[in-house]
Coordinates of C-alpha atoms and ligand atoms in Angstrom, one line a residue:
M201 CA 67.7 62.9 29.8
A202 CA 64.5 63.1 31.7
R203 CA 63.1 59.9 33.3
L204 CA 59.5 58.7 33.2
H205 CA 58.7 56.4 36.1
I206 CA 55.9 53.9 35.6
A207 CA 53.9 51.9 38.2
I208 CA 51.7 48.9 37.3
T209 CA 48.8 47.8 39.5
G210 CA 47.7 44.2 38.8
F211 CA 50.6 42.1 37.7
G212 CA 48.9 39.2 36.0
G213 CA 48.9 38.2 32.3
I214 CA 48.4 41.8 31.0
G215 CA 50.6 43.6 33.6
R216 CA 53.5 41.3 32.8
K217 CA 53.1 41.9 29.0
V218 CA 53.1 45.6 29.6
A219 CA 56.4 45.4 31.6
E220 CA 57.9 43.2 28.9
L221 CA 57.0 45.6 26.1
L222 CA 58.2 48.6 28.1
S223 CA 61.5 46.9 28.5
A224 CA 61.7 45.9 24.8
R225 CA 60.9 49.5 23.8
A226 CA 63.2 51.3 26.1
A227 CA 65.6 52.3 23.3
R228 CA 62.7 53.6 21.2
Y229 CA 61.6 55.9 24.0
R230 CA 65.1 57.2 24.4
Q231 CA 65.4 57.9 20.6
Q232 CA 62.0 59.2 19.9
F233 CA 61.2 61.0 23.1
D234 CA 64.6 61.6 24.7
L235 CA 63.1 59.8 27.7
D236 CA 64.4 57.1 30.0
V237 CA 61.2 55.1 30.7
R238 CA 61.4 52.7 33.7
V239 CA 59.0 50.5 35.7
V240 CA 59.7 51.6 39.3
G241 CA 56.9 49.6 41.0
I242 CA 54.3 46.9 40.6
C243 CA 51.8 45.4 42.9
G244 CA 49.4 42.4 43.0
S245 CA 46.6 41.7 45.5
S246 CA 48.9 41.0 48.5
A247 CA 52.4 42.1 47.6
G248 CA 54.5 44.5 45.5
L249 CA 57.9 45.7 44.6
I250 CA 59.3 49.2 44.4
D251 CA 62.7 50.4 43.2
E252 CA 63.2 54.0 42.2
G253 CA 66.2 52.9 40.1
G254 CA 64.0 50.7 37.9
L255 CA 62.9 47.1 38.0
S256 CA 64.5 44.6 35.6
L257 CA 62.3 41.8 34.2
E258 CA 64.4 39.4 36.3
A259 CA 63.5 41.2 39.5
L260 CA 59.9 41.3 38.5
S261 CA 59.8 37.6 37.9
D262 CA 61.2 36.8 41.3
R263 CA 58.2 36.7 43.5
A264 CA 60.3 35.8 46.5
G265 CA 61.6 39.4 46.4
Y266 CA 58.2 41.0 46.7
T267 CA 57.3 42.9 49.8
Q268 CA 54.2 41.4 51.5
G269 CA 51.5 44.1 52.1
L270 CA 52.9 46.5 49.5
T271 CA 49.7 46.9 47.7
G272 CA 46.6 49.1 47.7
E273 CA 46.8 52.6 49.1
T274 CA 50.2 51.8 50.6
F275 CA 51.7 51.0 47.2
I276 CA 50.4 54.1 45.5
E277 CA 51.4 56.2 48.4
Q278 CA 55.0 55.0 48.2
V279 CA 55.7 54.4 44.5
P280 CA 57.7 57.3 43.0
A281 CA 55.8 57.2 39.7
D282 CA 54.7 59.7 37.1
L283 CA 52.3 57.4 35.4
L284 CA 50.1 54.5 36.5
I285 CA 49.1 51.6 34.2
E286 CA 46.1 50.0 35.9
A287 CA 45.6 46.3 35.1
S288 CA 44.0 44.8 38.2
P289 CA 40.8 42.7 37.9
T290 CA 37.6 44.3 36.5
D291 CA 34.7 44.7 38.8
F292 CA 32.2 46.8 36.9
R293 CA 29.6 46.8 39.8
T294 CA 31.8 48.5 42.4
G295 CA 34.8 49.7 40.4
G296 CA 37.0 47.3 42.4
A297 CA 40.4 48.2 43.6
A298 CA 41.1 50.0 40.4
L299 CA 38.8 52.9 41.3
G300 CA 40.9 53.6 44.4
Y301 CA 44.2 53.2 42.5
I302 CA 43.2 55.6 39.8
R303 CA 41.8 58.2 42.2
Q304 CA 44.8 58.0 44.4
A305 CA 47.2 58.2 41.4
F306 CA 45.5 61.4 40.3
H307 CA 45.9 62.7 43.8
R308 CA 49.6 62.0 43.6
Q309 CA 49.7 63.8 40.2
M310 CA 50.2 60.7 38.0
H311 CA 48.9 60.2 34.5
V312 CA 46.8 57.1 34.2
I313 CA 46.4 54.4 31.5
A314 CA 43.5 52.2 32.5
I315 CA 43.3 48.6 31.1
S316 CA 40.8 47.3 33.6
K317 CA 37.2 48.4 33.0
G318 CA 35.5 48.5 36.4
A319 CA 36.5 52.0 37.5
L320 CA 35.8 53.5 34.1
V321 CA 32.3 51.9 34.0
R322 CA 31.6 53.0 37.6
D323 CA 32.8 56.6 37.4
F324 CA 34.3 57.8 34.1
P325 CA 32.9 61.3 34.4
G326 CA 34.4 61.8 37.9
L327 CA 37.7 60.4 36.9
H328 CA 37.9 62.4 33.7
A329 CA 37.0 65.6 35.6
E330 CA 39.7 65.0 38.2
A331 CA 42.3 64.3 35.5
S332 CA 41.3 67.4 33.6
R333 CA 41.3 69.6 36.7
R334 CA 44.9 68.4 37.4
G335 CA 46.1 68.6 33.8
L336 CA 46.7 64.8 33.8
A337 CA 45.9 62.2 31.1
L338 CA 43.4 59.4 31.5
K339 CA 43.7 57.0 28.6
V340 CA 41.5 53.9 28.1
S341 CA 42.4 52.1 24.8
G342 CA 43.1 48.8 26.6
A343 CA 39.6 48.9 28.2
A344 CA 37.7 49.8 25.1
G345 CA 38.7 47.3 22.4
S346 CA 42.4 47.1 22.9
A347 CA 44.1 46.3 19.6
M348 CA 40.9 47.4 17.7
P349 CA 41.0 51.2 17.8
T350 CA 37.7 52.6 19.0
V351 CA 38.1 55.7 21.1
D352 CA 41.1 56.8 19.1
L353 CA 39.2 56.2 15.8
V354 CA 36.5 58.6 16.9
Q355 CA 38.7 61.2 18.7
Y356 CA 41.6 61.4 16.2
N357 CA 40.6 60.0 12.8
L358 CA 37.1 61.3 12.8
A359 CA 37.7 64.4 14.8
G360 CA 35.1 67.1 14.1
C361 CA 32.6 64.7 12.5
E362 CA 29.4 63.7 14.2
V363 CA 29.2 59.9 14.7
T364 CA 25.5 59.1 14.3
S365 CA 25.9 55.4 15.0
L366 CA 28.6 52.8 15.9
S367 CA 28.5 49.1 16.2
A368 CA 31.3 46.9 17.3
I369 CA 32.5 43.3 18.0
V370 CA 34.7 44.0 21.0
T371 CA 34.8 40.7 23.0
G372 CA 37.2 38.1 21.7
T373 CA 35.7 35.2 23.8
T374 CA 32.2 35.5 22.5
N375 CA 33.4 35.9 18.9
I376 CA 35.6 32.8 19.2
I377 CA 32.7 30.7 20.7
L378 CA 30.2 31.8 18.0
S379 CA 32.8 31.1 15.3
E380 CA 33.5 27.7 16.8
M381 CA 29.8 26.8 17.0
M382 CA 29.3 27.8 13.3
D383 CA 32.6 26.2 12.0
R384 CA 32.2 22.9 13.9
E385 CA 28.4 22.9 14.2
C386 CA 28.7 22.2 17.9
D387 CA 26.7 23.4 20.9
F388 CA 27.5 26.3 23.2
A389 CA 29.1 24.1 26.0
D390 CA 31.4 22.4 23.5
A391 CA 32.6 25.7 22.0
L392 CA 33.1 27.2 25.4
A393 CA 35.2 24.2 26.5
E394 CA 37.3 24.7 23.4
A395 CA 37.7 28.4 24.1
Q396 CA 38.8 27.5 27.7
R397 CA 41.2 24.9 26.4
L398 CA 42.8 27.6 24.2
G399 CA 43.2 29.8 27.3
V400 CA 40.9 32.4 25.9
A401 CA 37.8 32.1 28.1
E402 CA 38.0 32.5 31.8
S403 CA 37.1 29.6 34.1
D404 CA 34.0 31.8 35.0
P405 CA 33.2 33.0 31.5
T406 CA 29.8 34.6 32.3
L407 CA 31.1 38.2 32.2
D408 CA 31.8 37.6 28.5
T409 CA 29.1 35.2 27.6
H410 CA 26.3 37.1 29.2
G411 CA 27.3 40.2 27.3
W412 CA 28.6 42.3 30.2
D413 CA 32.1 42.6 28.8
T414 CA 30.8 44.1 25.6
A415 CA 28.4 46.3 27.5
C416 CA 31.2 47.7 29.7
K417 CA 33.5 48.4 26.6
I418 CA 30.6 50.1 24.8
A419 CA 29.9 52.2 27.9
I420 CA 33.5 53.2 28.3
L421 CA 33.7 54.0 24.6
C422 CA 30.6 56.2 24.8
S423 CA 32.0 58.1 27.8
A424 CA 35.5 58.5 26.4
A425 CA 34.7 59.3 22.8
F426 CA 31.4 61.1 23.0
G427 CA 31.1 62.2 26.6
D428 CA 27.8 60.2 26.8
V429 CA 27.2 58.4 30.1
I430 CA 25.7 55.0 29.8
D431 CA 24.5 52.8 32.7
V432 CA 25.5 49.3 31.9
Q433 CA 23.1 47.9 34.5
T434 CA 20.1 49.2 32.6
M435 CA 21.5 48.8 29.1
E436 CA 19.5 46.4 26.9
R437 CA 21.8 43.4 26.8
Q438 CA 21.7 39.9 25.4
G439 CA 24.5 37.3 25.7
I440 CA 25.3 34.2 23.7
D441 CA 24.7 31.5 26.4
H442 CA 21.2 30.8 25.1
V443 CA 22.4 30.0 21.5
T444 CA 21.5 26.4 20.7
L445 CA 22.7 23.9 18.1
A446 CA 19.3 24.3 16.4
D447 CA 20.0 28.1 16.1
V448 CA 23.3 27.3 14.5
R449 CA 21.8 24.9 12.0
R450 CA 19.1 27.4 11.1
W451 CA 21.6 30.2 10.6
K452 CA 23.8 28.0 8.5
A453 CA 20.9 27.1 6.3
Q454 CA 20.0 30.8 6.0
G455 CA 23.6 31.7 5.1
V456 CA 23.9 34.2 7.9
V457 CA 26.7 34.6 10.5
P458 CA 26.0 35.4 14.2
R459 CA 28.1 38.0 16.0
L460 CA 27.7 39.5 19.5
V461 CA 27.6 43.3 18.7
G462 CA 27.5 46.4 20.9
R463 CA 25.5 49.2 19.2
V464 CA 25.4 52.9 19.8
D465 CA 22.7 55.0 18.2
R466 CA 23.2 58.8 18.4
S467 CA 21.0 59.8 15.5
T468 CA 18.2 61.3 17.7
G469 CA 20.6 63.4 19.8
A470 CA 20.3 61.0 22.8
C471 CA 22.8 58.1 23.1
E472 CA 21.1 54.7 23.0
A473 CA 23.3 51.7 23.6
S474 CA 22.6 48.0 23.5
V475 CA 24.3 44.6 23.2
G476 CA 22.8 41.7 21.2
I477 CA 23.3 39.1 18.5
A478 CA 23.4 40.4 15.0
L479 CA 22.8 38.1 12.1
C480 CA 25.2 39.2 9.3
G481 CA 25.1 38.4 5.6
P482 CA 28.2 36.6 4.3
D483 CA 29.4 39.9 2.7
H484 CA 29.0 42.0 5.8
P485 CA 32.4 43.0 7.2
F486 CA 31.4 41.6 10.6
A487 CA 31.2 38.1 9.0
R488 CA 34.9 38.5 8.2
A489 CA 35.7 39.2 11.8
H490 CA 36.2 35.5 12.6
G491 CA 37.5 34.0 15.8
R492 CA 39.8 36.4 17.7
A493 CA 39.2 39.2 15.3
K494 CA 37.2 42.3 16.3
S495 CA 35.5 44.9 14.2
V496 CA 34.0 48.4 14.5
H497 CA 31.6 50.0 12.0
V498 CA 31.0 53.8 12.3
V499 CA 28.5 56.0 10.5
T500 CA 29.4 59.7 10.4
D501 CA 27.8 62.8 9.1
L502 CA 30.5 63.9 6.6
M503 CA 33.1 61.1 6.3
G504 CA 30.6 58.5 5.4
E505 CA 30.8 54.9 6.8
L506 CA 34.0 53.2 7.9
T507 CA 34.6 49.6 9.0
L508 CA 37.7 48.2 10.6
V509 CA 38.3 44.5 10.9
G510 CA 41.2 42.9 12.8
G511 CA 42.9 43.9 16.0
G512 CA 42.5 40.4 17.4
S513 CA 42.1 39.6 21.0
S514 CA 45.5 38.8 22.6
P515 CA 47.4 39.8 25.8
Y516 CA 50.2 41.4 23.7
G517 CA 47.6 43.3 21.7
T518 CA 46.1 44.6 24.9
A519 CA 49.5 45.6 26.3
A520 CA 50.4 47.2 23.0
A521 CA 47.2 49.2 23.0
A522 CA 48.1 50.6 26.5
L523 CA 51.5 51.5 25.2
K524 CA 49.9 53.3 22.2
D525 CA 48.2 55.4 24.8
L526 CA 51.6 56.0 26.4
E527 CA 53.0 57.3 23.1
H528 CA 50.1 59.7 22.7
I529 CA 50.7 61.0 26.2
L530 CA 54.4 61.4 25.5
R531 CA 53.7 63.3 22.3
D532 CA 51.3 65.6 24.2
L533 CA 53.9 66.2 26.9
Q534 CA 56.5 67.2 24.2
R535 CA 54.3 70.0 23.0
P536 CA 55.1 73.4 24.4
P537 CA 52.5 74.4 27.1
R538 CA 49.6 76.6 25.9
P539 CA 49.7 80.1 27.2
Q540 CA 47.4 80.3 30.3
G541 CA 44.7 82.9 30.9
P542 CA 44.7 85.0 34.0
Q543 CA 42.8 82.3 35.9
G544 CA 45.5 79.7 35.2
P545 CA 44.8 76.2 33.9
Q546 CA 41.2 75.0 34.3
G547 CA 38.9 72.2 33.3
P548 CA 39.5 70.2 30.1
Q549 CA 41.7 72.8 28.6
A550 CA 44.3 72.5 31.3
P551 CA 47.8 71.5 29.9
Q552 CA 49.3 68.2 30.7
A553 CA 51.5 68.2 33.8
P554 CA 55.2 68.3 32.9
L555 CA 57.3 65.2 33.6
R556 CA 59.4 65.3 36.7
Q557 CA 63.0 65.9 35.7
R558 CA 64.9 63.1 37.3
S559 CA 68.7 63.0 37.3
L560 CA 70.3 59.8 36.3
Ligands
NAP938 N1 43.3 39.6 29.1 C1 43.0 40.4 28.1 O1 43.2 40.2 26.9 C2 42.4 41.8 28.5 C3 42.0 42.6 27.5 C4 41.5 43.9 27.9 C5 41.4 44.2 29.3 N2 41.7 43.3 30.2 C6 41.6 43.7 31.6 O2 42.9 43.8 32.2 C7 42.9 43.4 33.6 C8 43.9 42.4 33.8 O3 43.7 41.2 33.1 P1 44.6 39.9 33.1 O4 44.3 39.1 32.0 O5 46.0 40.4 33.3 O6 44.1 39.3 34.5 P2 44.9 38.3 35.5 O7 45.9 37.5 34.7 O8 43.8 37.6 36.3 O9 45.7 39.3 36.4 C9 45.1 40.1 37.3 C10 46.1 40.4 38.4 O10 45.5 41.4 39.3 C11 46.0 41.1 40.6 N3 45.2 41.7 41.6 C12 44.0 41.1 42.1 N4 43.5 42.0 43.0 C13 44.4 43.1 43.1 C14 44.4 44.2 43.8 N5 43.5 44.5 44.8 N6 45.5 45.1 43.6 C15 46.4 44.8 42.7 N7 46.4 43.7 42.0 C16 45.4 42.8 42.2 C17 46.2 39.6 40.7 O11 47.3 39.4 41.5 P3 47.5 38.3 42.6 O12 48.1 37.2 41.7 O13 48.5 38.9 43.5 O14 46.2 38.0 43.1 C18 46.4 39.1 39.2 O15 47.7 38.8 39.0 C19 41.4 43.0 33.8 O16 40.7 44.0 34.4 C20 40.9 42.7 32.5 O17 39.5 42.9 32.4 C21 42.2 42.1 29.9

């Protein structure tokens, strides 16, 4: 049986859930894909752990066993992995550590599943080109809506159709805060405090509440699903931090429901993206996306309009979205390689790199 060795960079809430789910699904990977899938390395900001034989959940929980300094370039250089799951903090302005991790992983011929958003916002075209050139996968479901399918919806379910517009609720924190404000008729600070008490909002929630998180996810979606490059810094963007109790009372009286929505308009040929508050009638599907729920609405040329509601915000949902990407990669790898032209594999048509055959 071939082995698939996985490395995880960023071992916080999400990285740990990924490791847990990989362990719980080990038998499934053996049965469905004839593959022995093992986590062989993880790293945080200052320390990491590598074992080519595979790391148990017990070993991963024992921070005393971590090697100080085994992080960054050193970690990627040493970890004997076929695939990187990137879950370090998001820094959309610089790309953060994730940008280096992903570039170096490609250099070492690893497939990449990105959950953090910064590197993708900063340089999706460059990363995608490098992956294609090397015949490697770059998957981004965890960074573009997680349990709410967005990229896959467009690429798989609507393949061949033109998507003329798309709008989506993709940030759990803002949806929870707006839902709280409407349900309890409370002000922004109150609703934010409740979201923080529930462990949903960060102690610094401004990335979410100022609309950056939605803007980043929409930009990643545009790049991955449409090949359209969007600059989040210049994107028209509104957050929810300015919403007052008076707004809430007025909206309730009008019978409308506020939602922070990312919008993409491709009807003119160009791709226009923005983030702002939408006031939805009570029968609009977005009104049913309450609390942690997300939603995406797509208008196509030939398959009409579709709306998905659900895919709530949760760490396990995000980890599961990353592992959905893994299953897609494994299926692609199982396909026989396409015949190559005289020039060999090139550009986006290049076949996926085969898994290394590892003896048990
Ligand atoms: N939470 C969600 O539901 C969700 C959903 C979609 C996407 N994401 C994205 O997933 C990523 C992880 O989120 P999270 O909730 O797991 O965050 P988290 O709990 O704060 O964990 C992040 C981890 O990254 C580590 N880290 C910091 N700098 C690093 C570096 N230079 N190299 C390697 N690791 C480093 C930290 O390790 P130390 O403890 O060693 O500092 C920390 O444990 C973020 O980019 C987030 O935007 C999260």
